[in-house]
Amino acid sequence: MNQRYDPKVLALICTYCTYTAADMAGSMRLQYPSNVRVIKLLCTGKVDVLYLLEAFRSGADAVMVSGCEIGDCHFLEGNLRAKERVAHARTLLAEVGLEPDRLEMFHIGASDAPKWAQTVDMMTRRALELGPNPLRLRAGAEQTKELEVRT
Ligand code: FES
């Protein structure tokens, strides 16, 4: 494990369930890694495969999508659609040589603050074990080269 590596974990979460759990985790002062950056969505059904791929292209080391429990989605099947899209995006990640485990779908209910904290902790540990997203390293190297050419 690289001690100097500080993973970036992106969480795309629905406002009705997982965001409420995350908010409650804060109120309960539950401890979890500060590596997570949250994007709140009305429903995980809004998640598109392109958003997921763009997150990795932009340098996320791990991405988690989390919505309501199965059967609790306020838009009926949004979380089921998200689950399918995440599964599809995982196969695309594998095709381009990225570990599919960098991406995962979760279902965290509104009252399950501890599960939110545990899931963020788990995804951060996983990102640490997998190491930095190679796309981020490549983008950083290209940026350095560009700067060297300019100077
Ligand atoms: Fe939460 Fe659809 S409203 S996943």
Short mmCIF file of C-alpha atoms and ligand atoms in Angstrom, two decimals:
data_model
loop_
_atom_site.label_atom_id
_atom_site.label_comp_id
_atom_site.label_asym_id
_atom_site.label_seq_id
_atom_site.Cartn_x
_atom_site.Cartn_y
_atom_site.Cartn_z
CA MET A 1 0.00 0.00 0.00
CA ASN A 2 1.36 3.41 -0.98
CA GLN A 3 1.26 5.64 2.11
CA ARG A 4 1.55 8.86 0.10
CA TYR A 5 -1.32 7.98 -2.19
CA ASP A 6 -4.53 9.74 -1.19
CA PRO A 7 -7.32 8.13 -3.23
CA LYS A 8 -10.17 10.08 -4.73
CA VAL A 9 -13.47 8.31 -4.24
CA LEU A 10 -16.51 9.67 -6.04
CA ALA A 11 -19.96 8.84 -4.70
CA LEU A 12 -23.03 9.34 -6.88
CA ILE A 13 -25.92 9.05 -4.47
CA CYS A 14 -29.65 9.52 -4.51
CA THR A 15 -31.14 12.28 -2.43
CA TYR A 16 -33.95 10.22 -0.90
CA CYS A 17 -32.02 7.41 0.71
CA THR A 18 -28.24 7.38 0.65
CA TYR A 19 -27.84 11.15 0.92
CA THR A 20 -30.08 11.11 3.97
CA ALA A 21 -27.95 8.33 5.44
CA ALA A 22 -24.78 10.31 4.71
CA ASP A 23 -26.31 13.39 6.33
CA MET A 24 -27.29 11.34 9.37
CA ALA A 25 -23.77 9.91 9.57
CA GLY A 26 -22.55 13.48 9.94
CA SER A 27 -25.12 14.24 12.64
CA MET A 28 -24.13 11.05 14.46
CA ARG A 29 -20.47 12.03 14.13
CA LEU A 30 -19.62 8.68 12.56
CA GLN A 31 -16.04 8.48 11.41
CA TYR A 32 -15.23 7.68 7.78
CA PRO A 33 -12.49 8.68 5.35
CA SER A 34 -12.62 12.22 3.99
CA ASN A 35 -11.54 10.94 0.55
CA VAL A 36 -15.12 10.74 -0.67
CA ARG A 37 -16.63 13.45 -2.85
CA VAL A 38 -20.40 13.31 -3.12
CA ILE A 39 -22.61 14.18 -6.06
CA LYS A 40 -26.25 14.19 -5.06
CA LEU A 41 -28.75 12.98 -7.65
CA LEU A 42 -32.51 12.97 -7.56
CA CYS A 43 -32.35 9.22 -8.25
CA THR A 44 -29.55 6.85 -9.25
CA GLY A 45 -31.66 6.18 -12.36
CA LYS A 46 -30.02 9.38 -13.62
CA VAL A 47 -26.60 7.70 -13.67
CA ASP A 48 -25.37 7.19 -17.20
CA VAL A 49 -22.53 4.89 -18.26
CA LEU A 50 -20.80 7.92 -19.80
CA TYR A 51 -20.79 9.73 -16.44
CA LEU A 52 -19.10 6.74 -14.85
CA LEU A 53 -16.44 6.47 -17.54
CA GLU A 54 -15.86 10.23 -17.45
CA ALA A 55 -15.31 10.04 -13.69
CA PHE A 56 -12.43 7.64 -14.22
CA ARG A 57 -11.07 9.62 -17.17
CA SER A 58 -11.09 12.67 -14.90
CA GLY A 59 -9.01 10.86 -12.30
CA ALA A 60 -11.33 9.20 -9.80
CA ASP A 61 -9.63 6.19 -8.21
CA ALA A 62 -12.93 4.60 -7.23
CA VAL A 63 -16.56 5.37 -7.92
CA MET A 64 -19.52 4.24 -5.89
CA VAL A 65 -23.13 4.60 -6.90
CA SER A 66 -25.61 4.27 -4.08
CA GLY A 67 -29.36 4.48 -4.10
CA CYS A 68 -32.42 3.27 -2.30
CA GLU A 69 -32.91 -0.35 -1.30
CA ILE A 70 -34.47 -2.57 -3.97
CA GLY A 71 -38.20 -1.84 -4.02
CA ASP A 72 -37.81 1.57 -2.31
CA CYS A 73 -36.79 3.73 -5.29
CA HIS A 74 -39.02 6.81 -5.43
CA PHE A 75 -39.00 6.50 -9.21
CA LEU A 76 -39.85 2.78 -9.08
CA GLU A 77 -36.95 1.25 -11.00
CA GLY A 78 -34.25 3.92 -11.11
CA ASN A 79 -31.95 1.96 -8.82
CA LEU A 80 -32.44 -1.19 -10.90
CA ARG A 81 -31.50 0.70 -14.06
CA ALA A 82 -28.47 2.14 -12.29
CA LYS A 83 -27.44 -1.34 -11.21
CA GLU A 84 -27.52 -2.52 -14.83
CA ARG A 85 -25.54 0.50 -16.01
CA VAL A 86 -22.92 0.01 -13.32
CA ALA A 87 -22.59 -3.64 -14.34
CA HIS A 88 -22.17 -2.59 -17.98
CA ALA A 89 -19.62 0.10 -17.07
CA ARG A 90 -17.64 -2.50 -15.09
CA THR A 91 -17.30 -4.64 -18.22
CA LEU A 92 -16.16 -1.59 -20.20
CA LEU A 93 -13.57 -0.77 -17.52
CA ALA A 94 -12.21 -4.30 -17.81
CA GLU A 95 -12.01 -3.93 -21.59
CA VAL A 96 -9.84 -0.82 -21.28
CA GLY A 97 -7.63 -2.42 -18.63
CA LEU A 98 -9.02 -0.83 -15.46
CA GLU A 99 -10.01 -3.00 -12.52
CA PRO A 100 -13.84 -3.34 -12.47
CA ASP A 101 -13.72 -3.33 -8.67
CA ARG A 102 -13.01 0.38 -8.82
CA LEU A 103 -16.73 0.76 -9.47
CA GLU A 104 -19.60 -0.65 -7.46
CA MET A 105 -23.31 -0.16 -6.84
CA PHE A 106 -24.76 -0.10 -3.33
CA HIS A 107 -28.19 0.24 -1.79
CA ILE A 108 -28.13 2.26 1.42
CA GLY A 109 -31.42 3.16 3.05
CA ALA A 110 -32.14 6.56 4.62
CA SER A 111 -31.75 5.33 8.19
CA ASP A 112 -28.58 3.33 7.56
CA ALA A 113 -25.90 5.87 8.43
CA PRO A 114 -23.49 3.19 9.74
CA LYS A 115 -23.70 1.36 6.40
CA TRP A 116 -22.79 4.59 4.60
CA ALA A 117 -19.73 5.07 6.79
CA GLN A 118 -18.67 1.42 6.38
CA THR A 119 -19.17 1.54 2.60
CA VAL A 120 -17.09 4.69 2.17
CA ASP A 121 -14.41 3.13 4.34
CA MET A 122 -14.49 -0.07 2.28
CA MET A 123 -14.28 1.74 -1.08
CA THR A 124 -11.41 3.91 0.17
CA ARG A 125 -9.51 0.82 1.37
CA ARG A 126 -10.18 -0.85 -1.97
CA ALA A 127 -8.87 2.19 -3.86
CA LEU A 128 -5.75 2.11 -1.66
CA GLU A 129 -5.23 -1.58 -2.41
CA LEU A 130 -5.74 -1.12 -6.16
CA GLY A 131 -3.44 1.88 -6.28
CA PRO A 132 -3.91 5.10 -8.22
CA ASN A 133 -6.10 5.13 -11.30
CA PRO A 134 -3.61 4.67 -14.18
CA LEU A 135 -5.56 7.18 -16.27
CA ARG A 136 -4.89 9.84 -13.62
CA LEU A 137 -1.19 9.01 -13.65
CA ARG A 138 -1.11 9.20 -17.44
CA ALA A 139 -2.98 12.53 -17.45
CA GLY A 140 -0.54 13.86 -14.84
CA ALA A 141 2.47 12.72 -16.90
CA GLU A 142 1.07 14.35 -20.03
CA GLN A 143 0.47 17.57 -18.12
CA THR A 144 4.07 17.51 -16.85
CA LYS A 145 5.36 16.93 -20.39
CA GLU A 146 3.24 19.81 -21.65
CA LEU A 147 4.68 22.09 -18.97
CA GLU A 148 8.24 21.00 -19.85
CA VAL A 149 7.65 21.81 -23.51
CA ARG A 150 6.30 25.27 -22.63
CA THR A 151 9.27 26.19 -20.43
FE1 FES B 1 -33.29 6.59 -4.62
FE2 FES B 1 -34.28 6.11 -7.06
S1 FES B 1 -34.98 7.53 -5.61
S2 FES B 1 -32.50 5.29 -6.13
#
